[in-house]
Amino acid sequence: MSNDELEALILAHQAEVYRYVRFLGAEDVSVAEDLVQDAFLAAFRSNNVPETNDERVLGAWLRGIARNLFLNHCRRRRNSPVKVNSESLEQAEACWTQEFLGEEDGFEVIEALRRCVGRLEDRKREIIDQFYAKNASRAELAKVFKMSEDGIKSMMRRIRGELADCIRRRMEAGRAS
Amino acid sequence: MAELEPDDPRDRMVDMLLWETIGGQEPPNLVGPIMRRATAMERSRKLRLVFTVAAAAALVGLAISGYLWITQPPAQNIAEKEKPPEIKTPEELKTAPAKTEEPKFEEWGRGTLVQTSDKPKTGMLGGYAKVEAAANTSIRIEGKEKAEQILVEKGQVACSVEKKIGSFTVRTPAGYVFVTGTRFEVTVPQGDGEHHTDAAPRQMALAVTEGSVQLCGEYGKTVFEAGEQGGCFIGPIAKKGEEFISVRMEGEHEPVRFLPRQVERKLDPALMEKLRDAKEGSRVQFAWKTIQGQRRIVGMQVFDHGPKTGRFIGVIQEKAEEGIRVKNDDGKLELFRPQWIGGQPQLGGGLDKEMQGKLAHLNRGDRVRIDWVFNEGMRIVQIEKLKEGER
């Protein structure tokens, strides 16, 4: 692979590979960035580059490289908060291709999420704003919303479930129209 | 991602997307770092090849000269071997040039206020963060061990942070820059640190020369890579079009125009939505980058969308540390806080104490009438406890 080909590959796929490694469980932004860089460099070194211009095939190939790098990363870290194995990673890949990519490049899912968040009840919206935008801890949220930490955890899981259902409905409606 | 549940990939996918859309952890542009590493990799591969050839040649040369030395040792070598070691006199030793060492910089302790006049100053923080304060700069040393922090009130600082020792944050009135190992410059215009009020525009400029940093504000976080330039602005919108806003910046005669960045060849839809909500005069905070010669907004928060003042009647649902939550008869719940008075905390600013005293005398369940003003949230101008049914 030439330098120009590598640059084109990065431009086309870096956003998806980054989201993918975060989805797999890269614990923070810097780990995700390192894994993405390593994945593209491994692709650059590889002698088995798929001979195709199909971006979906190239995307799947890069995800495979990123998945293996993530697995190695977790194995190296004894106290990794993420417990993964080949099977759970295969399940994750299936979810990614069906739920996130669908028939598009995932952009529609992000758009759907923005709209679904906008329709949340005020209190739920405030909880996720505090957690995701202001980086409030569960303990801080529990204090503000007068709930237990476990209560906040369950509430956030319910909100995410609600958002996942809303995204799916929107995506199905989009496909039907 | 604090809440990983690997057995539920759907939940994790929404979690990841929320960090991106709400938390501002958008995919970074890694073209530069990857291409640099790829080039270095290629260079080292070529170097390895050259080294292998050179080593082989050297080995052959060594074998030949070894053979010649054994069979006929040159006389000059013997003379050199027998030459006594050179001894320096004490005077020569005294005048011998010392080994050049990295200059040691003064360690700036926490709480120190560093003010430069016409000459720059350089100091160290925690042994790993070197800060060069340019002339006419005012900075305050904050933070804690392994999490050093400075507040730049005005002027310019150039920072160099050693990797893998601790974090380093540069706080400015307009936003803050967070790093773990890199070189960069932060500039706060001269006027911004003085006579600060909530309403005054504040701005800072950032240039990263090595590594990467996070520029953080109310809109979330934005990553700046080496070679990238940009900054942060808080203040009112001077002019607004469908696809741009203009703001008045220090040192510029005319309002400066900013466009949203492009995502997948379209103007970023999330930023466009925020732009639609904003009005001329709305107070905004945004981070921008120079992309292909244009100033592009990369993260934005609109603080006041609607009317600047209003009246709200309802029942106190909760007394929080920062204010009160009140629900009106239509079921709308709002958080009201006392006004911020007196500028930055280090200049004596803080929440209106008189209003905090009034709030302390109110209880959950009390029906109240609030006159408010919008300034980074609803701020209480006046509050009155009502009788049952009174409006």
Short mmCIF file of N, CA and C in Angstrom, two decimals, chain B residues 159-277:
data_model
loop_
_atom_site.label_atom_id
_atom_site.label_comp_id
_atom_site.label_asym_id
_atom_site.label_seq_id
_atom_site.Cartn_x
_atom_site.Cartn_y
_atom_site.Cartn_z
N CYS B 159 3.77 26.22 26.60
CA CYS B 159 3.91 25.14 27.58
C CYS B 159 4.53 23.91 26.93
N SER B 160 5.32 23.21 27.71
CA SER B 160 5.92 21.98 27.24
C SER B 160 5.76 20.96 28.36
N VAL B 161 5.06 19.88 28.09
CA VAL B 161 4.70 18.94 29.15
C VAL B 161 5.30 17.57 28.85
N GLU B 162 6.02 17.01 29.83
CA GLU B 162 6.59 15.68 29.64
C GLU B 162 5.50 14.64 29.71
N LYS B 163 5.61 13.62 28.86
CA LYS B 163 4.56 12.61 28.81
C LYS B 163 4.63 11.66 29.99
N LYS B 164 3.50 11.08 30.32
CA LYS B 164 3.36 9.97 31.27
C LYS B 164 3.80 10.30 32.69
N ILE B 165 3.72 11.58 33.08
CA ILE B 165 4.02 11.91 34.48
C ILE B 165 2.74 12.37 35.17
N GLY B 166 2.06 13.30 34.57
CA GLY B 166 0.82 13.80 35.15
C GLY B 166 0.07 14.61 34.12
N SER B 167 -1.10 15.10 34.52
CA SER B 167 -1.87 15.91 33.59
C SER B 167 -1.55 17.39 33.80
N PHE B 168 -1.91 18.19 32.84
CA PHE B 168 -1.64 19.62 32.92
C PHE B 168 -2.79 20.37 32.26
N THR B 169 -3.31 21.34 32.96
CA THR B 169 -4.46 22.09 32.45
C THR B 169 -4.15 23.58 32.44
N VAL B 170 -4.47 24.23 31.34
CA VAL B 170 -4.38 25.69 31.28
C VAL B 170 -5.80 26.22 31.27
N ARG B 171 -6.15 26.97 32.31
CA ARG B 171 -7.50 27.52 32.41
C ARG B 171 -7.44 28.97 31.95
N THR B 172 -8.44 29.40 31.21
CA THR B 172 -8.54 30.81 30.82
C THR B 172 -9.99 31.23 31.04
N PRO B 173 -10.27 32.52 31.02
CA PRO B 173 -11.67 32.93 31.21
C PRO B 173 -12.59 32.37 30.13
N ALA B 174 -12.04 31.93 29.00
CA ALA B 174 -12.91 31.49 27.91
C ALA B 174 -13.05 29.97 27.80
N GLY B 175 -12.20 29.22 28.47
CA GLY B 175 -12.25 27.77 28.35
C GLY B 175 -10.95 27.21 28.89
N TYR B 176 -10.79 25.88 28.88
CA TYR B 176 -9.54 25.35 29.38
C TYR B 176 -8.94 24.31 28.45
N VAL B 177 -7.61 24.16 28.55
CA VAL B 177 -6.87 23.26 27.68
C VAL B 177 -6.28 22.17 28.56
N PHE B 178 -6.53 20.91 28.17
CA PHE B 178 -6.09 19.79 28.99
C PHE B 178 -5.12 18.94 28.18
N VAL B 179 -3.97 18.60 28.82
CA VAL B 179 -2.97 17.81 28.08
C VAL B 179 -2.31 16.79 29.00
N THR B 180 -1.67 15.79 28.38
CA THR B 180 -0.86 14.85 29.15
C THR B 180 0.56 14.77 28.61
N GLY B 181 0.93 15.55 27.65
CA GLY B 181 2.30 15.53 27.14
C GLY B 181 2.36 16.13 25.76
N THR B 182 2.84 17.36 25.66
CA THR B 182 2.80 18.03 24.37
C THR B 182 3.42 19.42 24.48
N ARG B 183 3.42 20.18 23.38
CA ARG B 183 3.89 21.57 23.40
C ARG B 183 2.83 22.44 22.73
N PHE B 184 2.50 23.54 23.36
CA PHE B 184 1.47 24.39 22.79
C PHE B 184 1.54 25.80 23.38
N GLU B 185 0.80 26.70 22.76
CA GLU B 185 0.75 28.09 23.23
C GLU B 185 -0.69 28.51 23.44
N VAL B 186 -0.92 29.25 24.51
CA VAL B 186 -2.26 29.78 24.79
C VAL B 186 -2.13 31.29 24.94
N THR B 187 -3.02 32.02 24.28
CA THR B 187 -3.00 33.48 24.38
C THR B 187 -4.35 33.99 24.85
N VAL B 188 -4.31 34.84 25.88
CA VAL B 188 -5.53 35.51 26.34
C VAL B 188 -5.33 37.00 26.09
N PRO B 189 -6.19 37.63 25.27
CA PRO B 189 -5.98 39.03 24.95
C PRO B 189 -5.88 39.90 26.20
N GLN B 190 -5.13 40.98 26.08
CA GLN B 190 -4.81 41.83 27.23
C GLN B 190 -6.03 42.29 28.01
N GLY B 191 -7.09 42.63 27.31
CA GLY B 191 -8.24 43.22 28.00
C GLY B 191 -9.07 42.22 28.78
N ASP B 192 -8.91 40.90 28.46
CA ASP B 192 -9.86 39.95 29.01
C ASP B 192 -9.75 39.67 30.49
N GLY B 193 -8.56 39.76 31.03
CA GLY B 193 -8.41 39.41 32.44
C GLY B 193 -8.85 40.50 33.38
N GLU B 194 -8.93 41.72 32.89
CA GLU B 194 -9.26 42.84 33.76
C GLU B 194 -10.71 43.24 33.61
N HIS B 195 -11.24 43.82 34.67
CA HIS B 195 -12.62 44.32 34.67
C HIS B 195 -13.58 43.27 34.13
N HIS B 196 -13.36 42.03 34.56
CA HIS B 196 -14.16 40.95 34.03
C HIS B 196 -15.59 40.98 34.58
N THR B 197 -16.55 40.83 33.71
CA THR B 197 -17.93 40.67 34.15
C THR B 197 -18.49 39.46 33.44
N ASP B 198 -19.64 38.98 33.89
CA ASP B 198 -20.27 37.83 33.25
C ASP B 198 -20.58 38.11 31.78
N ALA B 199 -20.93 39.37 31.50
CA ALA B 199 -21.41 39.69 30.15
C ALA B 199 -20.28 40.00 29.17
N ALA B 200 -19.09 40.32 29.66
CA ALA B 200 -18.01 40.73 28.76
C ALA B 200 -17.55 39.56 27.90
N PRO B 201 -17.25 39.82 26.61
CA PRO B 201 -16.74 38.73 25.79
C PRO B 201 -15.38 38.26 26.29
N ARG B 202 -15.14 36.98 26.18
CA ARG B 202 -13.84 36.44 26.61
C ARG B 202 -13.35 35.54 25.48
N GLN B 203 -12.06 35.51 25.29
CA GLN B 203 -11.54 34.69 24.21
C GLN B 203 -10.13 34.19 24.52
N MET B 204 -9.73 33.16 23.84
CA MET B 204 -8.36 32.68 23.96
C MET B 204 -7.97 32.05 22.63
N ALA B 205 -6.66 32.06 22.37
CA ALA B 205 -6.16 31.45 21.14
C ALA B 205 -5.23 30.31 21.51
N LEU B 206 -5.23 29.27 20.69
CA LEU B 206 -4.44 28.07 20.98
C LEU B 206 -3.68 27.64 19.72
N ALA B 207 -2.40 27.32 19.91
CA ALA B 207 -1.60 26.78 18.80
C ALA B 207 -0.83 25.59 19.34
N VAL B 208 -1.02 24.42 18.75
CA VAL B 208 -0.35 23.20 19.23
C VAL B 208 0.83 22.91 18.33
N THR B 209 2.02 22.76 18.94
CA THR B 209 3.21 22.50 18.12
C THR B 209 3.61 21.03 18.15
N GLU B 210 3.19 20.30 19.18
CA GLU B 210 3.59 18.89 19.28
C GLU B 210 2.53 18.14 20.07
N GLY B 211 2.25 16.91 19.72
CA GLY B 211 1.27 16.11 20.47
C GLY B 211 -0.15 16.59 20.20
N SER B 212 -1.01 16.44 21.19
CA SER B 212 -2.38 16.91 21.03
C SER B 212 -2.92 17.38 22.37
N VAL B 213 -3.91 18.26 22.34
CA VAL B 213 -4.52 18.77 23.57
C VAL B 213 -6.04 18.74 23.40
N GLN B 214 -6.72 18.82 24.53
CA GLN B 214 -8.18 18.93 24.49
C GLN B 214 -8.55 20.35 24.90
N LEU B 215 -9.37 20.98 24.09
CA LEU B 215 -9.88 22.31 24.45
C LEU B 215 -11.30 22.08 24.96
N CYS B 216 -11.53 22.52 26.20
CA CYS B 216 -12.80 22.17 26.84
C CYS B 216 -13.62 23.41 27.19
N GLY B 217 -14.90 23.28 27.07
CA GLY B 217 -15.81 24.35 27.47
C GLY B 217 -17.18 23.76 27.72
N GLU B 218 -18.18 24.63 27.80
CA GLU B 218 -19.55 24.17 28.06
C GLU B 218 -20.04 23.26 26.94
N TYR B 219 -19.49 23.41 25.73
CA TYR B 219 -19.93 22.62 24.58
C TYR B 219 -19.34 21.22 24.60
N GLY B 220 -18.41 20.94 25.50
CA GLY B 220 -17.76 19.63 25.55
C GLY B 220 -16.27 19.76 25.29
N LYS B 221 -15.70 18.76 24.62
CA LYS B 221 -14.25 18.76 24.40
C LYS B 221 -13.95 18.70 22.90
N THR B 222 -12.87 19.35 22.51
CA THR B 222 -12.43 19.29 21.13
C THR B 222 -10.94 18.99 21.13
N VAL B 223 -10.51 18.07 20.30
CA VAL B 223 -9.09 17.71 20.27
C VAL B 223 -8.37 18.57 19.23
N PHE B 224 -7.25 19.14 19.63
CA PHE B 224 -6.38 19.89 18.71
C PHE B 224 -5.09 19.09 18.54
N GLU B 225 -4.75 18.82 17.29
CA GLU B 225 -3.53 18.06 17.00
C GLU B 225 -2.38 19.03 16.72
N ALA B 226 -1.17 18.47 16.68
CA ALA B 226 0.00 19.29 16.36
C ALA B 226 -0.21 19.99 15.01
N GLY B 227 0.11 21.26 14.97
CA GLY B 227 -0.04 22.03 13.73
C GLY B 227 -1.38 22.74 13.64
N GLU B 228 -2.32 22.37 14.51
CA GLU B 228 -3.64 23.00 14.44
C GLU B 228 -3.69 24.27 15.28
N GLN B 229 -4.47 25.22 14.80
CA GLN B 229 -4.63 26.48 15.51
C GLN B 229 -6.11 26.77 15.66
N GLY B 230 -6.44 27.49 16.68
CA GLY B 230 -7.84 27.85 16.87
C GLY B 230 -8.01 28.60 18.16
N GLY B 231 -9.15 28.40 18.80
CA GLY B 231 -9.37 29.10 20.05
C GLY B 231 -10.77 28.90 20.55
N CYS B 232 -11.12 29.76 21.47
CA CYS B 232 -12.39 29.63 22.16
C CYS B 232 -12.94 31.04 22.38
N PHE B 233 -14.23 31.21 22.33
CA PHE B 233 -14.84 32.53 22.50
C PHE B 233 -16.11 32.40 23.32
N ILE B 234 -16.31 33.33 24.24
CA ILE B 234 -17.60 33.43 24.94
C ILE B 234 -18.07 34.87 24.80
N GLY B 235 -19.27 35.06 24.35
CA GLY B 235 -19.79 36.42 24.25
C GLY B 235 -21.02 36.47 23.38
N PRO B 236 -21.52 37.67 23.12
CA PRO B 236 -22.74 37.78 22.32
C PRO B 236 -22.49 37.67 20.82
N ILE B 237 -23.49 37.21 20.10
CA ILE B 237 -23.40 37.15 18.63
C ILE B 237 -23.67 38.56 18.11
N ALA B 238 -22.75 39.08 17.28
CA ALA B 238 -22.94 40.42 16.73
C ALA B 238 -23.85 40.36 15.51
N LYS B 239 -23.69 39.33 14.69
CA LYS B 239 -24.51 39.20 13.49
C LYS B 239 -24.72 37.72 13.21
N LYS B 240 -25.88 37.40 12.66
CA LYS B 240 -26.13 35.98 12.41
C LYS B 240 -26.77 35.79 11.03
N GLY B 241 -26.22 34.85 10.28
CA GLY B 241 -26.83 34.48 9.01
C GLY B 241 -27.32 33.05 9.12
N GLU B 242 -27.80 32.49 8.00
CA GLU B 242 -28.31 31.11 8.06
C GLU B 242 -27.20 30.12 8.36
N GLU B 243 -26.00 30.45 7.84
CA GLU B 243 -24.92 29.47 7.99
C GLU B 243 -23.69 30.05 8.67
N PHE B 244 -23.82 31.18 9.33
CA PHE B 244 -22.65 31.74 10.01
C PHE B 244 -23.07 32.61 11.18
N ILE B 245 -22.11 32.89 12.05
CA ILE B 245 -22.28 33.93 13.06
C ILE B 245 -21.04 34.81 13.04
N SER B 246 -21.21 36.07 13.43
CA SER B 246 -20.06 36.97 13.56
C SER B 246 -20.02 37.46 15.00
N VAL B 247 -18.79 37.56 15.52
CA VAL B 247 -18.62 38.06 16.89
C VAL B 247 -17.50 39.10 16.90
N ARG B 248 -17.55 39.97 17.90
CA ARG B 248 -16.51 40.99 18.02
C ARG B 248 -15.35 40.40 18.82
N MET B 249 -14.17 40.35 18.20
CA MET B 249 -13.01 39.79 18.88
C MET B 249 -11.98 40.88 19.15
N GLU B 250 -11.26 40.70 20.24
CA GLU B 250 -10.20 41.64 20.63
C GLU B 250 -9.21 41.82 19.47
N GLY B 251 -8.88 43.08 19.16
CA GLY B 251 -7.87 43.35 18.14
C GLY B 251 -8.41 43.36 16.72
N GLU B 252 -9.71 43.11 16.53
CA GLU B 252 -10.29 43.12 15.19
C GLU B 252 -11.27 44.29 15.11
N HIS B 253 -11.19 45.06 14.01
CA HIS B 253 -12.08 46.22 13.87
C HIS B 253 -13.51 45.79 13.56
N GLU B 254 -13.63 44.79 12.70
CA GLU B 254 -14.95 44.35 12.27
C GLU B 254 -15.30 43.04 12.96
N PRO B 255 -16.60 42.74 13.09
CA PRO B 255 -16.96 41.41 13.64
C PRO B 255 -16.36 40.30 12.77
N VAL B 256 -15.91 39.24 13.41
CA VAL B 256 -15.26 38.14 12.68
C VAL B 256 -16.29 37.05 12.42
N ARG B 257 -16.28 36.55 11.19
CA ARG B 257 -17.29 35.57 10.79
C ARG B 257 -16.79 34.13 11.03
N PHE B 258 -17.66 33.29 11.55
CA PHE B 258 -17.32 31.87 11.78
C PHE B 258 -18.40 31.00 11.13
N LEU B 259 -17.97 29.97 10.42
CA LEU B 259 -18.91 29.00 9.82
C LEU B 259 -18.79 27.69 10.58
N PRO B 260 -19.87 26.89 10.63
CA PRO B 260 -19.72 25.56 11.23
C PRO B 260 -18.76 24.72 10.40
N ARG B 261 -18.12 23.76 11.04
CA ARG B 261 -17.23 22.86 10.29
C ARG B 261 -18.06 21.94 9.39
N GLN B 262 -17.37 21.26 8.51
CA GLN B 262 -18.06 20.31 7.64
C GLN B 262 -17.87 18.90 8.16
N VAL B 263 -18.94 18.13 8.08
CA VAL B 263 -18.88 16.71 8.44
C VAL B 263 -19.43 15.95 7.24
N GLU B 264 -18.62 15.09 6.72
CA GLU B 264 -19.02 14.29 5.55
C GLU B 264 -19.59 15.20 4.46
N ARG B 265 -18.85 16.22 4.14
CA ARG B 265 -19.12 17.17 3.05
C ARG B 265 -20.38 18.01 3.27
N LYS B 266 -20.95 18.00 4.50
CA LYS B 266 -22.09 18.87 4.78
C LYS B 266 -21.74 19.71 6.00
N LEU B 267 -22.36 20.88 6.14
CA LEU B 267 -22.15 21.65 7.36
C LEU B 267 -22.69 20.82 8.52
N ASP B 268 -21.92 20.71 9.58
CA ASP B 268 -22.25 19.85 10.71
C ASP B 268 -23.71 20.09 11.15
N PRO B 269 -24.59 19.08 10.99
CA PRO B 269 -26.01 19.30 11.30
C PRO B 269 -26.27 19.67 12.76
N ALA B 270 -25.46 19.12 13.67
CA ALA B 270 -25.67 19.43 15.10
C ALA B 270 -25.38 20.91 15.36
N LEU B 271 -24.32 21.41 14.74
CA LEU B 271 -23.98 22.83 14.93
C LEU B 271 -25.02 23.72 14.24
N MET B 272 -25.50 23.27 13.08
CA MET B 272 -26.51 24.06 12.36
C MET B 272 -27.79 24.18 13.20
N GLU B 273 -28.11 23.10 13.92
CA GLU B 273 -29.31 23.13 14.78
C GLU B 273 -29.12 24.16 15.89
N LYS B 274 -27.92 24.19 16.47
CA LYS B 274 -27.64 25.17 17.53
C LYS B 274 -27.66 26.59 16.97
N LEU B 275 -27.16 26.72 15.75
CA LEU B 275 -27.13 28.03 15.10
C LEU B 275 -28.55 28.55 14.88
N ARG B 276 -29.45 27.62 14.51
CA ARG B 276 -30.83 28.01 14.29
C ARG B 276 -31.46 28.55 15.57
N ASP B 277 -31.09 27.95 16.71
CA ASP B 277 -31.65 28.36 18.01
C ASP B 277 -31.15 29.73 18.43
#
